[in-house]
Amino acid sequence: MSKRTREGAPAAAATPAAATPEEEILRQRLLAKETSLRNLTKRYLAFAAAVETAPVEECEKMYQGLLRELAAYEFGMAKARTMITVNVASYEAMEGEIGAEMSRTSEEISALSKKLEEERTLRQQKEQYAALARRINQLPPRAATQQEIGALSSELETLRREGEELSATMAERTRLFGGFMHALHDLQLHLGGEGGGEAGGGDASGAKA
């Protein structure tokens, strides 16, 4: 019994050092079918023992049973490999779909980020417009401003006319003052001429005496 255990155990427990994903799945399925593998191992050990002691007919019968058991086990193995191939193909297809979905998601995230940035810029512009509107509302109404501008324009016009009138008055006074100074100068010259004549007459009378 211990001999059978030692001979059968490595077949069930042996595992490659670096198994691929497909081999790992196959190993898991083999472990799940350990009962079938154990039965096959028992039939083989029984057949090997019978070859030495049992009649040929019995050995032939055991051999055929072993072949059937082995064929069934090989069929299960082939079926498992087929299922693994199908699962791997399905996994690859699923992986491709996941990659495509990730690409679409990344594009959607990029588009949403761009839209979010545009919305943020629009909100900032709205806030700036609102602040500007508040400042405009704080200013006097346009009608009052226009009225004030009209009043200032009228005042400026009045000041302009007054300035022109003052300039004209100053020009007239300057002209009159100039005429006055000219007449005064002529008068001084005239008076100076008469004084010189009277002085000359007195000298002549003294000489005659």
PDB file of C-alpha atoms in Angstrom:
ATOM      1  CA  MET A   1       0.000   0.000   0.000  1.00  0.00           C
ATOM      2  CA  SER A   2       2.841   2.396   0.842  1.00  0.00           C
ATOM      3  CA  LYS A   3       4.522   1.465  -2.461  1.00  0.00           C
ATOM      4  CA  ARG A   4       1.418   2.436  -4.417  1.00  0.00           C
ATOM      5  CA  THR A   5       1.177   5.707  -2.532  1.00  0.00           C
ATOM      6  CA  ARG A   6       4.794   6.531  -3.289  1.00  0.00           C
ATOM      7  CA  GLU A   7       4.372   5.643  -6.956  1.00  0.00           C
ATOM      8  CA  GLY A   8       1.059   7.502  -7.406  1.00  0.00           C
ATOM      9  CA  ALA A   9       1.810  10.597  -5.375  1.00  0.00           C
ATOM     10  CA  PRO A  10       4.339  12.245  -7.744  1.00  0.00           C
ATOM     11  CA  ALA A  11       1.896  12.051 -10.646  1.00  0.00           C
ATOM     12  CA  ALA A  12      -0.695  14.049  -8.709  1.00  0.00           C
ATOM     13  CA  ALA A  13       1.633  16.487  -6.938  1.00  0.00           C
ATOM     14  CA  ALA A  14       4.241  17.213  -9.613  1.00  0.00           C
ATOM     15  CA  THR A  15       4.007  20.848 -10.788  1.00  0.00           C
ATOM     16  CA  PRO A  16       6.273  22.695 -13.256  1.00  0.00           C
ATOM     17  CA  ALA A  17       8.525  25.314 -11.716  1.00  0.00           C
ATOM     18  CA  ALA A  18       7.322  28.092 -14.001  1.00  0.00           C
ATOM     19  CA  ALA A  19       3.848  27.181 -15.240  1.00  0.00           C
ATOM     20  CA  THR A  20       2.102  29.256 -17.906  1.00  0.00           C
ATOM     21  CA  PRO A  21      -1.489  30.440 -17.280  1.00  0.00           C
ATOM     22  CA  GLU A  22      -2.795  27.640 -19.481  1.00  0.00           C
ATOM     23  CA  GLU A  23      -0.731  25.011 -17.630  1.00  0.00           C
ATOM     24  CA  GLU A  24      -1.885  26.413 -14.285  1.00  0.00           C
ATOM     25  CA  ILE A  25      -5.525  26.092 -15.328  1.00  0.00           C
ATOM     26  CA  LEU A  26      -4.825  22.564 -16.515  1.00  0.00           C
ATOM     27  CA  ARG A  27      -3.151  21.734 -13.207  1.00  0.00           C
ATOM     28  CA  GLN A  28      -6.191  22.988 -11.318  1.00  0.00           C
ATOM     29  CA  ARG A  29      -8.438  20.813 -13.454  1.00  0.00           C
ATOM     30  CA  LEU A  30      -6.151  17.833 -12.862  1.00  0.00           C
ATOM     31  CA  LEU A  31      -6.358  18.372  -9.139  1.00  0.00           C
ATOM     32  CA  ALA A  32     -10.131  18.555  -9.468  1.00  0.00           C
ATOM     33  CA  LYS A  33     -10.056  15.219 -11.312  1.00  0.00           C
ATOM     34  CA  GLU A  34      -7.734  13.578  -8.808  1.00  0.00           C
ATOM     35  CA  THR A  35     -10.199  10.747  -8.286  1.00  0.00           C
ATOM     36  CA  SER A  36     -10.042   9.719 -11.958  1.00  0.00           C
ATOM     37  CA  LEU A  37      -6.279   9.921 -11.953  1.00  0.00           C
ATOM     38  CA  ARG A  38      -6.117   7.836  -8.766  1.00  0.00           C
ATOM     39  CA  ASN A  39      -8.394   5.181 -10.256  1.00  0.00           C
ATOM     40  CA  LEU A  40      -6.248   5.071 -13.372  1.00  0.00           C
ATOM     41  CA  THR A  41      -3.140   4.694 -11.255  1.00  0.00           C
ATOM     42  CA  LYS A  42      -4.731   1.831  -9.291  1.00  0.00           C
ATOM     43  CA  ARG A  43      -5.697   0.039 -12.508  1.00  0.00           C
ATOM     44  CA  TYR A  44      -2.190   0.404 -13.836  1.00  0.00           C
ATOM     45  CA  LEU A  45      -0.596  -0.902 -10.634  1.00  0.00           C
ATOM     46  CA  ALA A  46      -3.076  -3.794 -10.535  1.00  0.00           C
ATOM     47  CA  PHE A  47      -2.316  -4.659 -14.152  1.00  0.00           C
ATOM     48  CA  ALA A  48       1.447  -4.493 -13.509  1.00  0.00           C
ATOM     49  CA  ALA A  49       1.081  -6.845 -10.547  1.00  0.00           C
ATOM     50  CA  ALA A  50      -1.220  -9.218 -12.488  1.00  0.00           C
ATOM     51  CA  VAL A  51       1.246  -9.575 -15.350  1.00  0.00           C
ATOM     52  CA  GLU A  52       3.540 -11.547 -13.081  1.00  0.00           C
ATOM     53  CA  THR A  53       0.956 -13.824 -11.459  1.00  0.00           C
ATOM     54  CA  ALA A  54      -2.451 -13.789 -13.233  1.00  0.00           C
ATOM     55  CA  PRO A  55      -3.408 -15.824 -16.304  1.00  0.00           C
ATOM     56  CA  VAL A  56      -3.062 -14.281 -19.745  1.00  0.00           C
ATOM     57  CA  GLU A  57      -6.849 -13.998 -20.264  1.00  0.00           C
ATOM     58  CA  GLU A  58      -7.238 -12.076 -17.034  1.00  0.00           C
ATOM     59  CA  CYS A  59      -4.248  -9.886 -17.851  1.00  0.00           C
ATOM     60  CA  GLU A  60      -5.756  -9.204 -21.305  1.00  0.00           C
ATOM     61  CA  LYS A  61      -9.046  -8.254 -19.708  1.00  0.00           C
ATOM     62  CA  MET A  62      -7.294  -5.954 -17.242  1.00  0.00           C
ATOM     63  CA  TYR A  63      -5.244  -4.470 -20.069  1.00  0.00           C
ATOM     64  CA  GLN A  64      -8.375  -3.627 -22.086  1.00  0.00           C
ATOM     65  CA  GLY A  65      -9.951  -2.035 -19.025  1.00  0.00           C
ATOM     66  CA  LEU A  66      -6.785  -0.038 -18.476  1.00  0.00           C
ATOM     67  CA  LEU A  67      -6.874   1.120 -22.101  1.00  0.00           C
ATOM     68  CA  ARG A  68     -10.499   2.191 -21.763  1.00  0.00           C
ATOM     69  CA  GLU A  69      -9.722   4.023 -18.553  1.00  0.00           C
ATOM     70  CA  LEU A  70      -6.717   5.663 -20.154  1.00  0.00           C
ATOM     71  CA  ALA A  71      -8.741   6.619 -23.239  1.00  0.00           C
ATOM     72  CA  ALA A  72     -11.424   8.159 -21.039  1.00  0.00           C
ATOM     73  CA  TYR A  73      -8.794  10.054 -19.124  1.00  0.00           C
ATOM     74  CA  GLU A  74      -7.134  11.259 -22.353  1.00  0.00           C
ATOM     75  CA  PHE A  75     -10.542  12.333 -23.629  1.00  0.00           C
ATOM     76  CA  GLY A  76     -11.069  14.327 -20.439  1.00  0.00           C
ATOM     77  CA  MET A  77      -7.635  15.847 -20.861  1.00  0.00           C
ATOM     78  CA  ALA A  78      -8.344  16.767 -24.493  1.00  0.00           C
ATOM     79  CA  LYS A  79     -11.676  18.227 -23.460  1.00  0.00           C
ATOM     80  CA  ALA A  80      -9.947  20.217 -20.732  1.00  0.00           C
ATOM     81  CA  ARG A  81      -7.360  21.512 -23.217  1.00  0.00           C
ATOM     82  CA  THR A  82     -10.144  22.496 -25.626  1.00  0.00           C
ATOM     83  CA  MET A  83     -11.930  24.325 -22.874  1.00  0.00           C
ATOM     84  CA  ILE A  84      -8.662  26.036 -21.934  1.00  0.00           C
ATOM     85  CA  THR A  85      -8.152  27.125 -25.535  1.00  0.00           C
ATOM     86  CA  VAL A  86     -11.691  28.463 -25.679  1.00  0.00           C
ATOM     87  CA  ASN A  87     -11.254  30.205 -22.352  1.00  0.00           C
ATOM     88  CA  VAL A  88      -7.956  31.738 -23.438  1.00  0.00           C
ATOM     89  CA  ALA A  89      -9.514  32.979 -26.690  1.00  0.00           C
ATOM     90  CA  SER A  90     -12.437  34.359 -24.708  1.00  0.00           C
ATOM     91  CA  TYR A  91     -10.033  35.993 -22.291  1.00  0.00           C
ATOM     92  CA  GLU A  92      -8.061  37.572 -25.137  1.00  0.00           C
ATOM     93  CA  ALA A  93     -11.276  38.854 -26.721  1.00  0.00           C
ATOM     94  CA  MET A  94     -12.398  40.175 -23.353  1.00  0.00           C
ATOM     95  CA  GLU A  95      -8.996  41.783 -22.868  1.00  0.00           C
ATOM     96  CA  GLY A  96      -9.346  43.492 -26.262  1.00  0.00           C
ATOM     97  CA  GLU A  97     -12.804  44.743 -25.350  1.00  0.00           C
ATOM     98  CA  ILE A  98     -11.524  46.000 -22.008  1.00  0.00           C
ATOM     99  CA  GLY A  99      -8.646  47.792 -23.777  1.00  0.00           C
ATOM    100  CA  ALA A 100     -11.065  49.399 -26.239  1.00  0.00           C
ATOM    101  CA  GLU A 101     -13.378  50.381 -23.384  1.00  0.00           C
ATOM    102  CA  MET A 102     -10.440  51.871 -21.495  1.00  0.00           C
ATOM    103  CA  SER A 103      -9.473  53.881 -24.594  1.00  0.00           C
ATOM    104  CA  ARG A 104     -13.044  55.149 -24.979  1.00  0.00           C
ATOM    105  CA  THR A 105     -13.185  55.970 -21.289  1.00  0.00           C
ATOM    106  CA  SER A 106      -9.884  57.845 -21.519  1.00  0.00           C
ATOM    107  CA  GLU A 107     -11.196  59.854 -24.483  1.00  0.00           C
ATOM    108  CA  GLU A 108     -14.419  60.608 -22.626  1.00  0.00           C
ATOM    109  CA  ILE A 109     -12.441  61.721 -19.563  1.00  0.00           C
ATOM    110  CA  SER A 110     -10.297  63.969 -21.759  1.00  0.00           C
ATOM    111  CA  ALA A 111     -13.409  65.468 -23.393  1.00  0.00           C
ATOM    112  CA  LEU A 112     -15.068  65.967 -20.007  1.00  0.00           C
ATOM    113  CA  SER A 113     -11.920  67.611 -18.638  1.00  0.00           C
ATOM    114  CA  LYS A 114     -11.880  70.001 -21.594  1.00  0.00           C
ATOM    115  CA  LYS A 115     -15.579  70.754 -21.142  1.00  0.00           C
ATOM    116  CA  LEU A 116     -15.035  71.298 -17.408  1.00  0.00           C
ATOM    117  CA  GLU A 117     -12.260  73.769 -18.155  1.00  0.00           C
ATOM    118  CA  GLU A 118     -14.520  75.601 -20.616  1.00  0.00           C
ATOM    119  CA  GLU A 119     -17.317  75.692 -18.039  1.00  0.00           C
ATOM    120  CA  ARG A 120     -14.886  77.013 -15.439  1.00  0.00           C
ATOM    121  CA  THR A 121     -13.719  79.760 -17.804  1.00  0.00           C
ATOM    122  CA  LEU A 122     -17.333  80.634 -18.626  1.00  0.00           C
ATOM    123  CA  ARG A 123     -18.190  80.832 -14.937  1.00  0.00           C
ATOM    124  CA  GLN A 124     -15.236  83.153 -14.292  1.00  0.00           C
ATOM    125  CA  GLN A 125     -16.372  85.370 -17.166  1.00  0.00           C
ATOM    126  CA  LYS A 126     -19.905  85.465 -15.756  1.00  0.00           C
ATOM    127  CA  GLU A 127     -18.543  86.437 -12.349  1.00  0.00           C
ATOM    128  CA  GLN A 128     -16.480  89.209 -13.943  1.00  0.00           C
ATOM    129  CA  TYR A 129     -19.511  90.429 -15.883  1.00  0.00           C
ATOM    130  CA  ALA A 130     -21.604  90.414 -12.703  1.00  0.00           C
ATOM    131  CA  ALA A 131     -18.950  92.426 -10.832  1.00  0.00           C
ATOM    132  CA  LEU A 132     -18.767  94.905 -13.714  1.00  0.00           C
ATOM    133  CA  ALA A 133     -22.569  95.175 -13.765  1.00  0.00           C
ATOM    134  CA  ARG A 134     -22.582  95.924 -10.020  1.00  0.00           C
ATOM    135  CA  ARG A 135     -20.015  98.671 -10.541  1.00  0.00           C
ATOM    136  CA  ILE A 136     -22.036 100.119 -13.416  1.00  0.00           C
ATOM    137  CA  ASN A 137     -25.193 100.055 -11.309  1.00  0.00           C
ATOM    138  CA  GLN A 138     -23.385 102.030  -8.618  1.00  0.00           C
ATOM    139  CA  LEU A 139     -22.754 104.857 -11.098  1.00  0.00           C
ATOM    140  CA  PRO A 140     -25.344 107.686 -11.542  1.00  0.00           C
ATOM    141  CA  PRO A 141     -28.113 107.084 -14.088  1.00  0.00           C
ATOM    142  CA  ARG A 142     -27.372 108.067 -17.661  1.00  0.00           C
ATOM    143  CA  ALA A 143     -30.109 110.704 -17.745  1.00  0.00           C
ATOM    144  CA  ALA A 144     -28.668 112.416 -14.676  1.00  0.00           C
ATOM    145  CA  THR A 145     -25.192 112.207 -16.155  1.00  0.00           C
ATOM    146  CA  GLN A 146     -26.402 113.690 -19.434  1.00  0.00           C
ATOM    147  CA  GLN A 147     -28.185 116.458 -17.537  1.00  0.00           C
ATOM    148  CA  GLU A 148     -25.040 117.204 -15.554  1.00  0.00           C
ATOM    149  CA  ILE A 149     -22.993 117.243 -18.745  1.00  0.00           C
ATOM    150  CA  GLY A 150     -25.540 119.636 -20.310  1.00  0.00           C
ATOM    151  CA  ALA A 151     -25.328 121.933 -17.283  1.00  0.00           C
ATOM    152  CA  LEU A 152     -21.535 121.897 -17.406  1.00  0.00           C
ATOM    153  CA  SER A 153     -21.641 122.610 -21.152  1.00  0.00           C
ATOM    154  CA  SER A 154     -23.958 125.595 -20.571  1.00  0.00           C
ATOM    155  CA  GLU A 155     -21.701 126.865 -17.818  1.00  0.00           C
ATOM    156  CA  LEU A 156     -18.668 126.495 -20.060  1.00  0.00           C
ATOM    157  CA  GLU A 157     -20.476 128.360 -22.837  1.00  0.00           C
ATOM    158  CA  THR A 158     -21.369 131.158 -20.418  1.00  0.00           C
ATOM    159  CA  LEU A 159     -17.791 131.356 -19.198  1.00  0.00           C
ATOM    160  CA  ARG A 160     -16.576 131.404 -22.791  1.00  0.00           C
ATOM    161  CA  ARG A 161     -18.885 134.302 -23.673  1.00  0.00           C
ATOM    162  CA  GLU A 162     -17.898 136.161 -20.523  1.00  0.00           C
ATOM    163  CA  GLY A 163     -14.259 135.596 -21.376  1.00  0.00           C
ATOM    164  CA  GLU A 164     -14.797 136.897 -24.894  1.00  0.00           C
ATOM    165  CA  GLU A 165     -16.619 139.951 -23.528  1.00  0.00           C
ATOM    166  CA  LEU A 166     -13.870 140.557 -20.989  1.00  0.00           C
ATOM    167  CA  SER A 167     -11.260 140.216 -23.708  1.00  0.00           C
ATOM    168  CA  ALA A 168     -13.142 142.724 -25.884  1.00  0.00           C
ATOM    169  CA  THR A 169     -13.443 145.133 -22.937  1.00  0.00           C
ATOM    170  CA  MET A 170      -9.748 144.790 -22.152  1.00  0.00           C
ATOM    171  CA  ALA A 171      -8.890 145.398 -25.800  1.00  0.00           C
ATOM    172  CA  GLU A 172     -11.067 148.526 -25.900  1.00  0.00           C
ATOM    173  CA  ARG A 173      -9.597 149.843 -22.685  1.00  0.00           C
ATOM    174  CA  THR A 174      -6.111 149.094 -23.944  1.00  0.00           C
ATOM    175  CA  ARG A 175      -6.917 151.018 -27.128  1.00  0.00           C
ATOM    176  CA  LEU A 176      -8.322 153.950 -25.167  1.00  0.00           C
ATOM    177  CA  PHE A 177      -5.377 153.933 -22.795  1.00  0.00           C
ATOM    178  CA  GLY A 178      -3.027 153.929 -25.736  1.00  0.00           C
ATOM    179  CA  GLY A 179      -4.875 156.897 -27.252  1.00  0.00           C
ATOM    180  CA  PHE A 180      -4.773 158.680 -23.934  1.00  0.00           C
ATOM    181  CA  MET A 181      -1.051 158.124 -23.586  1.00  0.00           C
ATOM    182  CA  HIS A 182      -0.482 159.315 -27.141  1.00  0.00           C
ATOM    183  CA  ALA A 183      -2.546 162.499 -26.472  1.00  0.00           C
ATOM    184  CA  LEU A 184      -0.692 163.046 -23.226  1.00  0.00           C
ATOM    185  CA  HIS A 185       2.597 162.756 -25.009  1.00  0.00           C
ATOM    186  CA  ASP A 186       1.479 165.239 -27.663  1.00  0.00           C
ATOM    187  CA  LEU A 187       0.303 167.607 -24.935  1.00  0.00           C
ATOM    188  CA  GLN A 188       3.634 167.380 -23.161  1.00  0.00           C
ATOM    189  CA  LEU A 189       5.431 168.150 -26.411  1.00  0.00           C
ATOM    190  CA  HIS A 190       3.146 171.057 -27.069  1.00  0.00           C
ATOM    191  CA  LEU A 191       3.545 172.480 -23.588  1.00  0.00           C
ATOM    192  CA  GLY A 192       7.279 172.013 -23.788  1.00  0.00           C
ATOM    193  CA  GLY A 193       7.398 173.964 -27.065  1.00  0.00           C
ATOM    194  CA  GLU A 194       5.435 176.891 -25.687  1.00  0.00           C
ATOM    195  CA  GLY A 195       7.651 177.133 -22.581  1.00  0.00           C
ATOM    196  CA  GLY A 196      10.778 177.343 -24.720  1.00  0.00           C
ATOM    197  CA  GLY A 197       9.331 180.213 -26.789  1.00  0.00           C
ATOM    198  CA  GLU A 198       8.478 182.303 -23.765  1.00  0.00           C
ATOM    199  CA  ALA A 199      11.986 181.887 -22.334  1.00  0.00           C
ATOM    200  CA  GLY A 200      13.597 183.083 -25.576  1.00  0.00           C
ATOM    201  CA  GLY A 201      11.470 186.299 -25.616  1.00  0.00           C
ATOM    202  CA  GLY A 202      12.563 187.286 -22.110  1.00  0.00           C
ATOM    203  CA  ASP A 203      16.228 187.060 -22.978  1.00  0.00           C
ATOM    204  CA  ALA A 204      15.748 189.363 -25.925  1.00  0.00           C
ATOM    205  CA  SER A 205      14.046 192.065 -23.853  1.00  0.00           C
ATOM    206  CA  GLY A 206      16.899 192.084 -21.317  1.00  0.00           C
ATOM    207  CA  ALA A 207      19.449 192.659 -24.016  1.00  0.00           C
ATOM    208  CA  LYS A 208      17.648 195.667 -25.339  1.00  0.00           C
ATOM    209  CA  ALA A 209      17.528 197.325 -21.911  1.00  0.00           C
TER     210      ALA A 209
END
